CSV table of C-alpha atoms in Angstrom, one decimal:
chain,number,residue,atom,x,y,z
A,1,UNK,CA,-148.6,84.6,-42.7
A,2,UNK,CA,-145.3,83.6,-44.3
A,3,UNK,CA,-141.9,84.4,-42.9
A,4,UNK,CA,-141.2,86.7,-45.9
A,5,UNK,CA,-144.4,88.7,-45.2
A,6,UNK,CA,-143.5,89.0,-41.5
A,7,UNK,CA,-140.0,90.2,-42.4
A,8,UNK,CA,-141.4,92.6,-44.9
A,9,UNK,CA,-143.8,94.0,-42.3
A,10,UNK,CA,-141.0,94.3,-39.7
A,11,UNK,CA,-138.7,96.0,-42.1
A,12,UNK,CA,-141.3,98.5,-43.3
A,13,UNK,CA,-142.0,99.3,-39.6
A,14,UNK,CA,-138.3,99.9,-39.1
A,15,UNK,CA,-138.1,101.9,-42.3
A,16,UNK,CA,-135.5,99.4,-43.6
A,17,UNK,CA,-135.3,98.8,-47.4
A,18,UNK,CA,-135.2,95.0,-47.4
A,19,UNK,CA,-136.6,92.7,-50.0
A,20,UNK,CA,-137.7,90.0,-47.6
A,21,UNK,CA,-138.8,87.7,-50.5
A,22,UNK,CA,-135.1,87.3,-51.5
A,23,UNK,CA,-133.6,86.7,-48.1
A,24,UNK,CA,-132.7,83.1,-47.5
A,25,UNK,CA,-132.5,81.3,-44.1
A,26,UNK,CA,-128.7,81.0,-44.6
A,27,UNK,CA,-128.4,84.8,-45.0
A,28,UNK,CA,-130.5,85.3,-41.8
A,29,UNK,CA,-128.2,83.1,-39.6
A,30,UNK,CA,-127.0,85.0,-36.6
A,31,UNK,CA,-124.0,82.7,-36.3
A,32,UNK,CA,-122.4,84.4,-39.3
A,33,UNK,CA,-119.8,87.0,-38.5
A,34,UNK,CA,-120.8,89.5,-41.2
A,35,UNK,CA,-121.4,93.2,-41.6
A,36,UNK,CA,-125.1,92.6,-41.0
A,37,UNK,CA,-124.9,90.9,-37.6
A,38,UNK,CA,-125.7,92.2,-34.1
A,39,UNK,CA,-122.7,92.4,-31.8
A,40,UNK,CA,-123.2,91.4,-28.2
A,41,UNK,CA,-123.7,94.5,-26.1
A,42,UNK,CA,-123.1,94.4,-22.4
A,43,UNK,CA,-126.0,95.4,-20.1
A,44,UNK,CA,-125.6,98.9,-18.6
A,45,UNK,CA,-129.0,99.4,-17.0
A,46,UNK,CA,-130.2,99.4,-13.4
A,47,UNK,CA,-128.8,96.8,-11.0
A,48,UNK,CA,-132.4,95.7,-10.0
A,49,UNK,CA,-135.9,95.6,-11.5
A,50,UNK,CA,-137.3,94.0,-14.6
A,51,UNK,CA,-134.4,95.0,-17.0
A,52,UNK,CA,-131.8,93.6,-14.6
A,53,UNK,CA,-133.9,90.4,-14.3
A,54,UNK,CA,-134.0,90.1,-18.1
A,55,UNK,CA,-130.2,90.5,-18.2
A,56,UNK,CA,-129.8,87.5,-15.9
A,57,UNK,CA,-132.4,85.4,-17.7
A,58,UNK,CA,-130.7,85.9,-21.1
A,59,UNK,CA,-127.2,85.4,-19.6
A,60,UNK,CA,-125.8,88.7,-20.8
A,61,UNK,CA,-122.1,88.5,-19.9
A,62,UNK,CA,-122.3,91.6,-17.6
A,63,UNK,CA,-124.8,89.8,-15.4
A,64,UNK,CA,-123.3,86.3,-15.3
A,65,UNK,CA,-121.7,85.7,-12.0
A,66,UNK,CA,-123.7,88.3,-10.2
A,67,UNK,CA,-126.6,87.5,-7.8
A,68,UNK,CA,-129.9,86.9,-9.6
A,69,UNK,CA,-132.3,89.8,-9.3
A,70,UNK,CA,-135.5,88.0,-10.4
A,71,UNK,CA,-138.2,87.3,-7.8
A,72,UNK,CA,-138.9,83.9,-9.4
A,73,UNK,CA,-135.2,83.0,-9.9
A,74,UNK,CA,-133.1,83.1,-13.0
A,75,UNK,CA,-133.7,79.5,-14.3
A,76,UNK,CA,-136.7,78.0,-16.1
A,77,UNK,CA,-136.1,78.6,-19.7
A,78,UNK,CA,-138.4,77.3,-22.4
A,79,UNK,CA,-135.6,77.8,-24.9
A,80,UNK,CA,-132.2,79.3,-24.3
A,81,UNK,CA,-130.2,80.2,-27.4
A,82,UNK,CA,-127.0,82.1,-28.3
A,83,UNK,CA,-128.9,85.2,-29.4
A,84,UNK,CA,-132.0,85.1,-27.1
A,85,UNK,CA,-133.9,83.3,-24.4
A,86,UNK,CA,-137.5,82.4,-24.2
A,87,UNK,CA,-139.1,82.0,-20.8
A,88,UNK,CA,-142.6,81.9,-19.2
A,89,UNK,CA,-144.1,85.4,-18.6
A,90,UNK,CA,-145.0,85.6,-14.9
A,91,UNK,CA,-147.0,88.8,-15.4
A,92,UNK,CA,-150.8,88.6,-15.4
A,93,UNK,CA,-152.2,87.9,-18.9
A,94,UNK,CA,-155.3,86.4,-20.4
A,95,UNK,CA,-153.2,84.2,-22.6
A,96,UNK,CA,-153.2,80.5,-22.0
A,97,UNK,CA,-149.5,80.5,-21.7
A,98,UNK,CA,-147.5,83.7,-22.4
A,99,UNK,CA,-143.8,83.6,-23.1
A,100,UNK,CA,-141.2,86.3,-23.4
A,101,UNK,CA,-138.3,86.1,-25.9
A,102,UNK,CA,-135.6,88.6,-25.0
A,103,UNK,CA,-132.4,89.2,-26.9
A,104,UNK,CA,-129.1,88.3,-25.2
A,105,UNK,CA,-127.5,91.5,-26.2
A,106,UNK,CA,-128.7,94.7,-24.5
A,107,UNK,CA,-130.7,97.4,-26.3
A,108,UNK,CA,-132.6,100.2,-24.6
A,109,UNK,CA,-135.4,99.8,-27.2
A,110,UNK,CA,-136.1,98.8,-30.8
A,111,UNK,CA,-134.7,102.1,-32.1
A,112,UNK,CA,-131.5,101.5,-30.2
A,113,UNK,CA,-131.4,97.9,-31.7
A,114,UNK,CA,-131.9,99.3,-35.2
A,115,UNK,CA,-129.0,101.7,-34.7
A,116,UNK,CA,-126.6,99.1,-33.3
A,117,UNK,CA,-127.5,96.2,-35.6
A,118,UNK,CA,-128.6,97.8,-38.9
A,119,UNK,CA,-129.7,95.0,-41.2
A,120,UNK,CA,-128.6,92.4,-38.6
A,121,UNK,CA,-131.8,93.4,-36.7
A,122,UNK,CA,-133.8,91.5,-39.2
A,123,UNK,CA,-131.9,88.3,-38.4
A,124,UNK,CA,-132.2,88.9,-34.7
A,125,UNK,CA,-136.0,89.5,-34.8
A,126,UNK,CA,-136.4,86.5,-37.1
A,127,UNK,CA,-134.6,84.2,-34.7
A,128,UNK,CA,-136.6,85.6,-31.8
A,129,UNK,CA,-139.9,85.0,-33.6
A,130,UNK,CA,-138.8,81.5,-34.4
A,131,UNK,CA,-137.8,80.8,-30.8
A,132,UNK,CA,-141.1,82.2,-29.4
A,133,UNK,CA,-143.0,80.1,-31.9
A,134,UNK,CA,-141.2,76.9,-31.0
A,135,UNK,CA,-141.5,77.5,-27.3
A,136,UNK,CA,-145.3,78.0,-27.6
A,137,UNK,CA,-145.7,74.7,-29.5
A,138,UNK,CA,-145.2,73.0,-26.1
A,139,UNK,CA,-148.3,74.8,-24.8
A,140,UNK,CA,-150.5,74.4,-27.8
A,141,UNK,CA,-149.6,73.3,-31.3
A,142,UNK,CA,-150.5,75.5,-34.2
A,143,UNK,CA,-150.6,79.2,-35.0
A,144,UNK,CA,-149.1,81.7,-32.5
A,145,UNK,CA,-149.8,85.3,-31.9
A,146,UNK,CA,-146.6,87.2,-31.3
A,147,UNK,CA,-146.0,90.8,-30.3
A,148,UNK,CA,-143.0,93.2,-30.5
A,149,UNK,CA,-143.2,95.8,-27.8
A,150,UNK,CA,-142.2,99.3,-28.8
A,151,UNK,CA,-140.9,101.8,-26.2
A,152,UNK,CA,-143.3,104.0,-24.4
């Protein structure tokens, strides 16, 4: 499935009117400071548990400098970028090697991300899909199945 088709599917699911066929990689760059980018949002969730652990693993500024809350420690990235981090999923799974890609900025869920990012969410999700794909190539080269978890 092409990137344009993935973007089209994502945008339809988010009810965004985006012509993914006409979006270039340059326009999708999260390094651009534009109207369509996601701003870094500080983590405001619980001080322990999975959400807090993710905050540490992605180096959200509100968790940097605080003690790590992850049972397995806060290191061990497959890929650490400016917008997201990809790391090995320690949860039980039937996958050969499951990875999680989490945005560095804090969102309660996908609807919250859509509200805070607007069209910048397309760039964020594109970058996250690319990071997850690249990380998995170290496990097994070729196609990758990726999921976006919805709240609930």
